[in-house]
CSV table of C-alpha atoms and ligand atoms in Angstrom, one decimal:
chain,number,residue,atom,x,y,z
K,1334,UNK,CA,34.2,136.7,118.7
K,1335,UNK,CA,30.9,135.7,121.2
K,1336,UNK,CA,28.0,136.8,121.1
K,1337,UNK,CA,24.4,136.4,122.4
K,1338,UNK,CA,22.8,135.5,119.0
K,1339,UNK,CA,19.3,136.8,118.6
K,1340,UNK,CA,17.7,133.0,118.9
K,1341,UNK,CA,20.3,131.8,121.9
K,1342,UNK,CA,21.7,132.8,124.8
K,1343,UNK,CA,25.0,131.5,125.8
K,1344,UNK,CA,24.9,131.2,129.5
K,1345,UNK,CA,26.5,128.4,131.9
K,1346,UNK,CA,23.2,126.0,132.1
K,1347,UNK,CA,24.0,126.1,128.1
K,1348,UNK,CA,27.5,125.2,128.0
K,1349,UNK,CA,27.3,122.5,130.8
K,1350,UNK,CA,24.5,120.9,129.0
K,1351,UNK,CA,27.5,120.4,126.0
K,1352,UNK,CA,25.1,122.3,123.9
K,1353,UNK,CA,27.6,125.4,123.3
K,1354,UNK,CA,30.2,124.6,120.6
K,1355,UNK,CA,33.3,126.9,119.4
K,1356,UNK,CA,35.6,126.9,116.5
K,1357,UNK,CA,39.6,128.0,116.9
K,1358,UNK,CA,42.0,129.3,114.2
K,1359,UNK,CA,45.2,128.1,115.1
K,1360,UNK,CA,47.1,125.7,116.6
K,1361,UNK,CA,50.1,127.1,118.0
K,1362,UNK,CA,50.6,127.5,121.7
K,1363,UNK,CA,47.6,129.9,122.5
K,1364,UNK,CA,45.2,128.5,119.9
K,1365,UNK,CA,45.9,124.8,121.5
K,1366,UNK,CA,45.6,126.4,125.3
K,1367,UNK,CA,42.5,128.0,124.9
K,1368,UNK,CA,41.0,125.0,123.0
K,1369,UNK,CA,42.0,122.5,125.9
K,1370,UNK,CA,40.5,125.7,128.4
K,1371,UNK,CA,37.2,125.5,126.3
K,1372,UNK,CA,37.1,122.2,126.5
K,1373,UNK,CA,37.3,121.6,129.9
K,1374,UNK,CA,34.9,124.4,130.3
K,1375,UNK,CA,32.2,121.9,129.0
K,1376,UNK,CA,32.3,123.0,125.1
K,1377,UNK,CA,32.9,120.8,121.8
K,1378,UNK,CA,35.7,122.4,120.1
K,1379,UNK,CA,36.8,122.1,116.3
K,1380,UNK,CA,40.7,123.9,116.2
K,1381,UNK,CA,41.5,124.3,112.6
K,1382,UNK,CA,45.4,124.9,111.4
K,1383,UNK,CA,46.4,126.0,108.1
K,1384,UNK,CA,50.0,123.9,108.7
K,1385,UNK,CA,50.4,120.2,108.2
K,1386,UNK,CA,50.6,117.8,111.2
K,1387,UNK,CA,54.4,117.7,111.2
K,1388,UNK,CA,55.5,119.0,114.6
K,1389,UNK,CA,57.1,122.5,113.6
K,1390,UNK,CA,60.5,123.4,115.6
K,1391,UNK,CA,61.7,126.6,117.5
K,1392,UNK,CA,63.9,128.2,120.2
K,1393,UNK,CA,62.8,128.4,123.9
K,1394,UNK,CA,60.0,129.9,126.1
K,1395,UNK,CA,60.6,130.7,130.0
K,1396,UNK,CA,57.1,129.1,131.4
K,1397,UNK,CA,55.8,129.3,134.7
K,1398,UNK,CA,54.9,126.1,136.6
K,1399,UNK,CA,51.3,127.2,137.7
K,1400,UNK,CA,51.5,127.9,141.8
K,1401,UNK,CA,50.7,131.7,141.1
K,1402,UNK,CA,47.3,130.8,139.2
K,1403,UNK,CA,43.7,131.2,140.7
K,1404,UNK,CA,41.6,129.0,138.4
K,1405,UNK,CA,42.5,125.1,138.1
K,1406,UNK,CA,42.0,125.5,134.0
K,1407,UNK,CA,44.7,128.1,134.5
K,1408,UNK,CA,47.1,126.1,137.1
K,1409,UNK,CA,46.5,123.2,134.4
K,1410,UNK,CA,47.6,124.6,131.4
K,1411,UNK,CA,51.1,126.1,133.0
K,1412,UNK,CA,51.7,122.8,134.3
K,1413,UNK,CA,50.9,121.3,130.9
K,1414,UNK,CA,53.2,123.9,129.5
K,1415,UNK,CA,55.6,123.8,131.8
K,1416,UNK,CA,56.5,119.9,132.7
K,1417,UNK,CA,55.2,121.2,136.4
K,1418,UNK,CA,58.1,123.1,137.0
K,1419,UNK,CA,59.4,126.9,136.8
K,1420,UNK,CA,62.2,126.6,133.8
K,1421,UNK,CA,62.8,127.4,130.4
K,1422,UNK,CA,61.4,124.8,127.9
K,1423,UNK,CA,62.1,124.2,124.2
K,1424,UNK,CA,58.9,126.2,122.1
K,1425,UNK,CA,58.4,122.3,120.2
K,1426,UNK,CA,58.8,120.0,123.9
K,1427,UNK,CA,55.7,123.0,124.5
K,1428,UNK,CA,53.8,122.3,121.4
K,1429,UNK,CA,54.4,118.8,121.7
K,1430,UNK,CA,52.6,118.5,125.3
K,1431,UNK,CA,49.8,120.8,124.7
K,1432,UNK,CA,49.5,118.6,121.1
K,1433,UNK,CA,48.9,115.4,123.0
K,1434,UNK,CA,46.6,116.8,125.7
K,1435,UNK,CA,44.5,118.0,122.7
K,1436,UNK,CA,44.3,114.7,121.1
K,1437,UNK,CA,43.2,112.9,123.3
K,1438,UNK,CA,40.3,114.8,124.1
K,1439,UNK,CA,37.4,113.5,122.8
K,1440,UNK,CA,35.6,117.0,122.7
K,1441,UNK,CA,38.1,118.4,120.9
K,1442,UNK,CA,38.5,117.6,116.6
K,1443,UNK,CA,42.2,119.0,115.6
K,1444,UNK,CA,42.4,120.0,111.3
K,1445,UNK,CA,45.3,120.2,110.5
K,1446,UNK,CA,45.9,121.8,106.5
K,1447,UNK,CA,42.5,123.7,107.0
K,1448,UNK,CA,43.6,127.2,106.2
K,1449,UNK,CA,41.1,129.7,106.9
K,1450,UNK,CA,39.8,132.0,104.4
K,1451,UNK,CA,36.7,133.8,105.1
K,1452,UNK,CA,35.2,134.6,108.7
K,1453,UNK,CA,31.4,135.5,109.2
K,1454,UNK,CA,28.4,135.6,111.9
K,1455,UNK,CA,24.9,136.1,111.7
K,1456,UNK,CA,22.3,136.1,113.9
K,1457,UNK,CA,22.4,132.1,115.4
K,1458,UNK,CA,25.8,131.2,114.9
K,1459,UNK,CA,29.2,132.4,113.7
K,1460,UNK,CA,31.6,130.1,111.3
K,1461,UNK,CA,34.3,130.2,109.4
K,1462,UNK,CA,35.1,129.1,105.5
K,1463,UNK,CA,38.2,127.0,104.7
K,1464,UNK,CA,40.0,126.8,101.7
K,1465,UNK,CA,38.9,123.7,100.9
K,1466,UNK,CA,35.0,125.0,101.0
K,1467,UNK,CA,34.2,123.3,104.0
K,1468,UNK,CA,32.2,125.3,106.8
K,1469,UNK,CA,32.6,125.4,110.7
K,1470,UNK,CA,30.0,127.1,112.9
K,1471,UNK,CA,30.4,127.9,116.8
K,1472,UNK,CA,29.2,129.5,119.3
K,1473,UNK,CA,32.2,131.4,119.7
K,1474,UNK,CA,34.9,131.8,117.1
K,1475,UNK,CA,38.3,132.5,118.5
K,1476,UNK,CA,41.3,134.0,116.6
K,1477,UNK,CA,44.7,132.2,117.8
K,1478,UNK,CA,45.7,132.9,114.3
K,1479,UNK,CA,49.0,134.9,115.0
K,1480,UNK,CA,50.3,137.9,113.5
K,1481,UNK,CA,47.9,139.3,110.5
K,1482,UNK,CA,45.3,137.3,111.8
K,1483,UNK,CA,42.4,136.9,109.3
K,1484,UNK,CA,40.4,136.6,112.6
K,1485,UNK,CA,41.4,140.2,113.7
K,1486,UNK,CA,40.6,141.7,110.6
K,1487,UNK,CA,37.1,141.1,110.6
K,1488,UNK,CA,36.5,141.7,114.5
K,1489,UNK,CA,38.5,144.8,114.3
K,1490,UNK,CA,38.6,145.9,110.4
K,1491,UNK,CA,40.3,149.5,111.5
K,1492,UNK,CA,43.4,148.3,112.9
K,1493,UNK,CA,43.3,144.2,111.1
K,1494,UNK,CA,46.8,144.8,111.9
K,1495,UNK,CA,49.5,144.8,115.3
K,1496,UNK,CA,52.0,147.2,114.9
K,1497,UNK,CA,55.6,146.0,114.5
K,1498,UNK,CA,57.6,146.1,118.0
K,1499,UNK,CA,60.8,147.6,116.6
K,1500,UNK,CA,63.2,144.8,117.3
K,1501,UNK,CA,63.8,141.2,115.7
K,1502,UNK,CA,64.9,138.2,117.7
K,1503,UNK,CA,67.2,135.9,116.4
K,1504,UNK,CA,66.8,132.5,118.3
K,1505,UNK,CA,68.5,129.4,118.1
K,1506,UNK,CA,68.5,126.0,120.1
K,1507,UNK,CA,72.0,123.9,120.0
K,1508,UNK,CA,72.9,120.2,121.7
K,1509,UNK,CA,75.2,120.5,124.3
K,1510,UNK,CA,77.4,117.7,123.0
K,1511,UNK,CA,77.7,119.9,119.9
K,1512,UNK,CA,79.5,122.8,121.9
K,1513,UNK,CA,83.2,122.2,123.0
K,1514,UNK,CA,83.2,120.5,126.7
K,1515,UNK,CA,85.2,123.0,127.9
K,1516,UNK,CA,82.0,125.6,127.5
K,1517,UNK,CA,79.6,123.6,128.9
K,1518,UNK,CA,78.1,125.3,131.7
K,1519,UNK,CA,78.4,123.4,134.9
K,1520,UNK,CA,75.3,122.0,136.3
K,1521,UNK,CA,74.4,124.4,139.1
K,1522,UNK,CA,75.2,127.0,136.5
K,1523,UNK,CA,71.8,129.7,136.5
K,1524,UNK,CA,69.3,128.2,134.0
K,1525,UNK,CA,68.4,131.8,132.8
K,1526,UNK,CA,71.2,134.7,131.7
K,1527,UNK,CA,70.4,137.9,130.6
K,1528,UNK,CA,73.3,140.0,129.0
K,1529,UNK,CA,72.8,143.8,128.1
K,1530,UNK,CA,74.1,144.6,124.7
K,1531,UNK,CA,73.9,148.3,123.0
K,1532,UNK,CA,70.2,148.4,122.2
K,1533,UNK,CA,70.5,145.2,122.7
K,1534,UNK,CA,70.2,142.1,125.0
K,1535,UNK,CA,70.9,138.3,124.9
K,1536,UNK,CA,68.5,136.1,127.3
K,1537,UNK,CA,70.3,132.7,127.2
K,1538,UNK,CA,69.0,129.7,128.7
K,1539,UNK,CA,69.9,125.8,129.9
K,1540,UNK,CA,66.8,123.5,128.8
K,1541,UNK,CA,66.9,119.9,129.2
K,1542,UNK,CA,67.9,117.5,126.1
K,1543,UNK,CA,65.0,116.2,123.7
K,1544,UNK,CA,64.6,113.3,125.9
K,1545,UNK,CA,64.3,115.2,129.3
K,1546,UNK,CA,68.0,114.4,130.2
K,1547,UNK,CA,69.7,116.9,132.4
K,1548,UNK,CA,72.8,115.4,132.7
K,1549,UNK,CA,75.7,117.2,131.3
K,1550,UNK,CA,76.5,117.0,128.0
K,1551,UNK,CA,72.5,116.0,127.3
K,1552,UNK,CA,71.1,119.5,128.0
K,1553,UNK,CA,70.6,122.2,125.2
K,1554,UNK,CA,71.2,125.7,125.0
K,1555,UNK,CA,68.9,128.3,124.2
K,1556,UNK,CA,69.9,131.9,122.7
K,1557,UNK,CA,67.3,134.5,122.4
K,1558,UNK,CA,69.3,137.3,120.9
K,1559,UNK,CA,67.0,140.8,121.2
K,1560,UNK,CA,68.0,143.4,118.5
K,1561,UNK,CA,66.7,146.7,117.5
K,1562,UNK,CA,69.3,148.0,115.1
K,1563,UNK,CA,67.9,145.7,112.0
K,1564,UNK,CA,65.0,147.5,111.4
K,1565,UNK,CA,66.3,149.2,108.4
K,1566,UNK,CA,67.4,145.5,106.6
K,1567,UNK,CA,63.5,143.9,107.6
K,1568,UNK,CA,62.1,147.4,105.9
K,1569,UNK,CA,65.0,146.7,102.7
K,1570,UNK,CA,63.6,143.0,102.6
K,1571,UNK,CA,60.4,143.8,102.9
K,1572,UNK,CA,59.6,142.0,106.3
K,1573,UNK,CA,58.3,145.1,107.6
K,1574,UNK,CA,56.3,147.5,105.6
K,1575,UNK,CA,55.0,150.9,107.3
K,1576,UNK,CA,54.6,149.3,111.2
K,1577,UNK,CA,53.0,146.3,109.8
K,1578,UNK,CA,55.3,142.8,110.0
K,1579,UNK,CA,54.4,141.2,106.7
K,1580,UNK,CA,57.1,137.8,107.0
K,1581,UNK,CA,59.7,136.5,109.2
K,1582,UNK,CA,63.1,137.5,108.0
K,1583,UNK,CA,64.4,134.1,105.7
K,1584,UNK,CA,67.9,132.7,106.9
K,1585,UNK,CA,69.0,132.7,102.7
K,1586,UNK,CA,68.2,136.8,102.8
K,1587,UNK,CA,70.1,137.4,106.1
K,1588,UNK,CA,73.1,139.4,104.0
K,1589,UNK,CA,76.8,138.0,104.3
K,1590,UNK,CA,78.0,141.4,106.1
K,1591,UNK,CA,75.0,141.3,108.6
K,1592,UNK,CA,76.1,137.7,109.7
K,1593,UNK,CA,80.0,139.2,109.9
K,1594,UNK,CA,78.5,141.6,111.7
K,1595,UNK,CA,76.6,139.9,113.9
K,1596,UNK,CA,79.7,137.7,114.8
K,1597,UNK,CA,81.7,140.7,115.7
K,1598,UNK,CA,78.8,141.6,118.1
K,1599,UNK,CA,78.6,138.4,119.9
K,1600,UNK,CA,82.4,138.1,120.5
K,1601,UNK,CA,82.3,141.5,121.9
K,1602,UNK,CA,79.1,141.5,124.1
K,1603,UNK,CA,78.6,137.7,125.1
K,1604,UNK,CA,80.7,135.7,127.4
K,1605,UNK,CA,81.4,131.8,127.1
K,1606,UNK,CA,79.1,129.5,126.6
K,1607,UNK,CA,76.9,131.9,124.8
K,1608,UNK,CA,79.4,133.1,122.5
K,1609,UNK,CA,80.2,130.5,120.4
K,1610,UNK,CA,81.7,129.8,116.9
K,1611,UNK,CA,80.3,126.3,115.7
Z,1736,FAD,C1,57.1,127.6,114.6
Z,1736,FAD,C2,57.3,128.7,115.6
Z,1736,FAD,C3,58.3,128.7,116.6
Z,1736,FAD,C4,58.4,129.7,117.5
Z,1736,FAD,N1,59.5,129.7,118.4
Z,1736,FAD,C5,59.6,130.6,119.4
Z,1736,FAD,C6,60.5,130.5,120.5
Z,1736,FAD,O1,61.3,129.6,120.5
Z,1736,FAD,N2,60.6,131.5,121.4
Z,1736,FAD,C7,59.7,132.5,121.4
Z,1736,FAD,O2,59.7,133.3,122.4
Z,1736,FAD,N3,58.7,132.6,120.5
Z,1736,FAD,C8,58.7,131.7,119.5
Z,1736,FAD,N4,57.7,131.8,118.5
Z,1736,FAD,C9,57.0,133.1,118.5
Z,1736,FAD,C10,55.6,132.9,118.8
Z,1736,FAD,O3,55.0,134.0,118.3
Z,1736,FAD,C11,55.2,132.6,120.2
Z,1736,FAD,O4,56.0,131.8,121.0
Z,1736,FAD,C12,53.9,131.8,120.3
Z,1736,FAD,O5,54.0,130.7,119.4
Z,1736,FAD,C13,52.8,132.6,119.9
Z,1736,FAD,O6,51.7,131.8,119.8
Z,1736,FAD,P1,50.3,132.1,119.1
Z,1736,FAD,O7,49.6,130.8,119.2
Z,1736,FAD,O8,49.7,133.3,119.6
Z,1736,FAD,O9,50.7,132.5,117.6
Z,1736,FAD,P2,51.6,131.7,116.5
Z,1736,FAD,O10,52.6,130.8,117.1
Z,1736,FAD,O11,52.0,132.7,115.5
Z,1736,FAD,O12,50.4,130.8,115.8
Z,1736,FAD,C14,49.5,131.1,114.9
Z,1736,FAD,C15,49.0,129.8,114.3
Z,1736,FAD,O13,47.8,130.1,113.5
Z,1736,FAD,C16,48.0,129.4,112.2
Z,1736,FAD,N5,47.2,130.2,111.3
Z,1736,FAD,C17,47.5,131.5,110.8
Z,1736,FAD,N6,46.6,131.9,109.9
Z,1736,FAD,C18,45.7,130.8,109.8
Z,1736,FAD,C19,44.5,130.6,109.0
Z,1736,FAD,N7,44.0,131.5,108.2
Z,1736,FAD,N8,43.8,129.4,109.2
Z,1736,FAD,C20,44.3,128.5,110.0
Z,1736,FAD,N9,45.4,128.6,110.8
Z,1736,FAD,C21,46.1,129.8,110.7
Z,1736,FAD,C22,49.5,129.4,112.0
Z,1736,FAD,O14,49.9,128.4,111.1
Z,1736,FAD,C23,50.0,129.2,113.4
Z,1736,FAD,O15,50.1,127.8,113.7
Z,1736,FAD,C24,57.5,130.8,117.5
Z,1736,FAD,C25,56.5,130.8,116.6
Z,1736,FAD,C26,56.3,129.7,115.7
Z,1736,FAD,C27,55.1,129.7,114.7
């Protein structure tokens, strides 16, 4: 949300003088990235997250390492991202590095537990209400506050709402060591594999361990399992209502015969190391 309010004009002598400010919903990957690209832009940013501080886990992200980009903000962030090279990266090693670039910039103050609640502008400044009654005014207001973004609803209040892709992914992120040696994949082994499925596909992937080992044995594997034949169980459990995604699915709701299921899949579709009983 930016606007030219009636009594100020946002233009570059403005921000470079520090005098523009913005606030940020979100502190995931994009609402982190464009706080560190605001900052460096000259602006004091406030990034508020409804989560607590502890670091929050997930699967893998393919990242690129930055040559392709025009701008330096841009180059800079897909190195941050990245680790400065072309791979796949675990989502948390991601959130971790953009985390500490963020905190230890001066210009930008991280919330965490400051869930947003109510979003509003007038004619000098926009802000936002959090649930604990404090206000933040910007500038600009950005929404990096991910599906059914409280953002989006009041910038675009006919569609508040992204429409549901049609497909789930089930991801998970396993230490080598925990995976019989004789499925390890050797080291020149691709670092990316995509396998078709029926309606389906598997994009597997060889990221380095927690502590940026890449020895074998000390690496971790990534699965990223594509699948749009589960529709009908997220619209039974309620994840999916009309074409709107209301929750992720919940690991204790996953049904006993879906997981069988599921197992008979993998053993037919998805060759060593990504087939694998544990
Ligand atoms: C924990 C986690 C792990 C993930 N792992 C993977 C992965 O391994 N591979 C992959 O491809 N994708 C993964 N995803 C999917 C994810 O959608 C994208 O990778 C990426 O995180 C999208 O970033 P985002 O910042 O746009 O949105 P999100 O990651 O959805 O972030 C939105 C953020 O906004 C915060 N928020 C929401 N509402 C409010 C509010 N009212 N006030 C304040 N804060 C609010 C949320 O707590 C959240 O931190 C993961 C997402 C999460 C949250």
């Amino acid at each position: 949300m930016r606007k030219n309010f009636r009594n100020k004009s946002i233009n570059d002598t403005f921000i470079k003088e520090g005098n523009c400010s913005a606030v940020v919903v979100g502190a995931s990957l994009s609402g982190l990235m464009t706080g560190i690209a605001l900052s460096t832009a000259g602006l004091k940013v406030t990034i508020l997250e409804r989560a607590g501080a502890k670091p929050r886990s997930g699967a893998v992200l393919q990242v690129e390492s930055g040559e392709i980009d025009r701008t330096k903000t841009a180059k800079f962030l897909r190195e941050l991202a990245s680790g400065g090279i072309r791979s796949a990266e675990a989502w948390s090693s991601i959130q971790f590095r953009l985390r500490k670039e963020v905190e230890a910039d001066s210009r930008i103050d991280l919330r965490y537990d400051a869930r947003v609640q109510t979003v509003n502008q007038d004619d000098n400044s926009a802000w936002v209400v959090s649930d604990k009654g404090e206000t933040f005014h910007g500038d600009i207001l950005i929404g990096a506050d991910g599906h059914r973004s409280i953002m989006r609803r009041y910038v675009s209040p006919h569609k508040p709402n992204a429409t549901f892709a049609g497909y789930l992914i089930w991801v998970a992120i396993v230490d080598e060591k925990d995976i019989p040696e004789k499925h390890r994949p050797s080291l020149n082994a691709p670092k990316f594999t995509m396998l078709d499925g029926i309606g389906d596909f598997l994009l597997g992937s060889i990221i380095a361990g927690a502590d940026g080992s890449t020895a074998l044995g000390d690496r971790r594997l990534g699965w990223a399992w594509y699948d749009n034949t589960q529709n009908d169980l997220l619209r039974r459990l309620g994840c999916v209502e009309g074409d709107v995604v209301q929750h992720s699915l919940y690991a204790p709701d996953i049904p006993e015969q879906t997981l069988i299921e599921l197992a008979e899949k993998a053993s037919d579709r998805w060759a060593q190391p990504w087939f694998l009983k544990i």
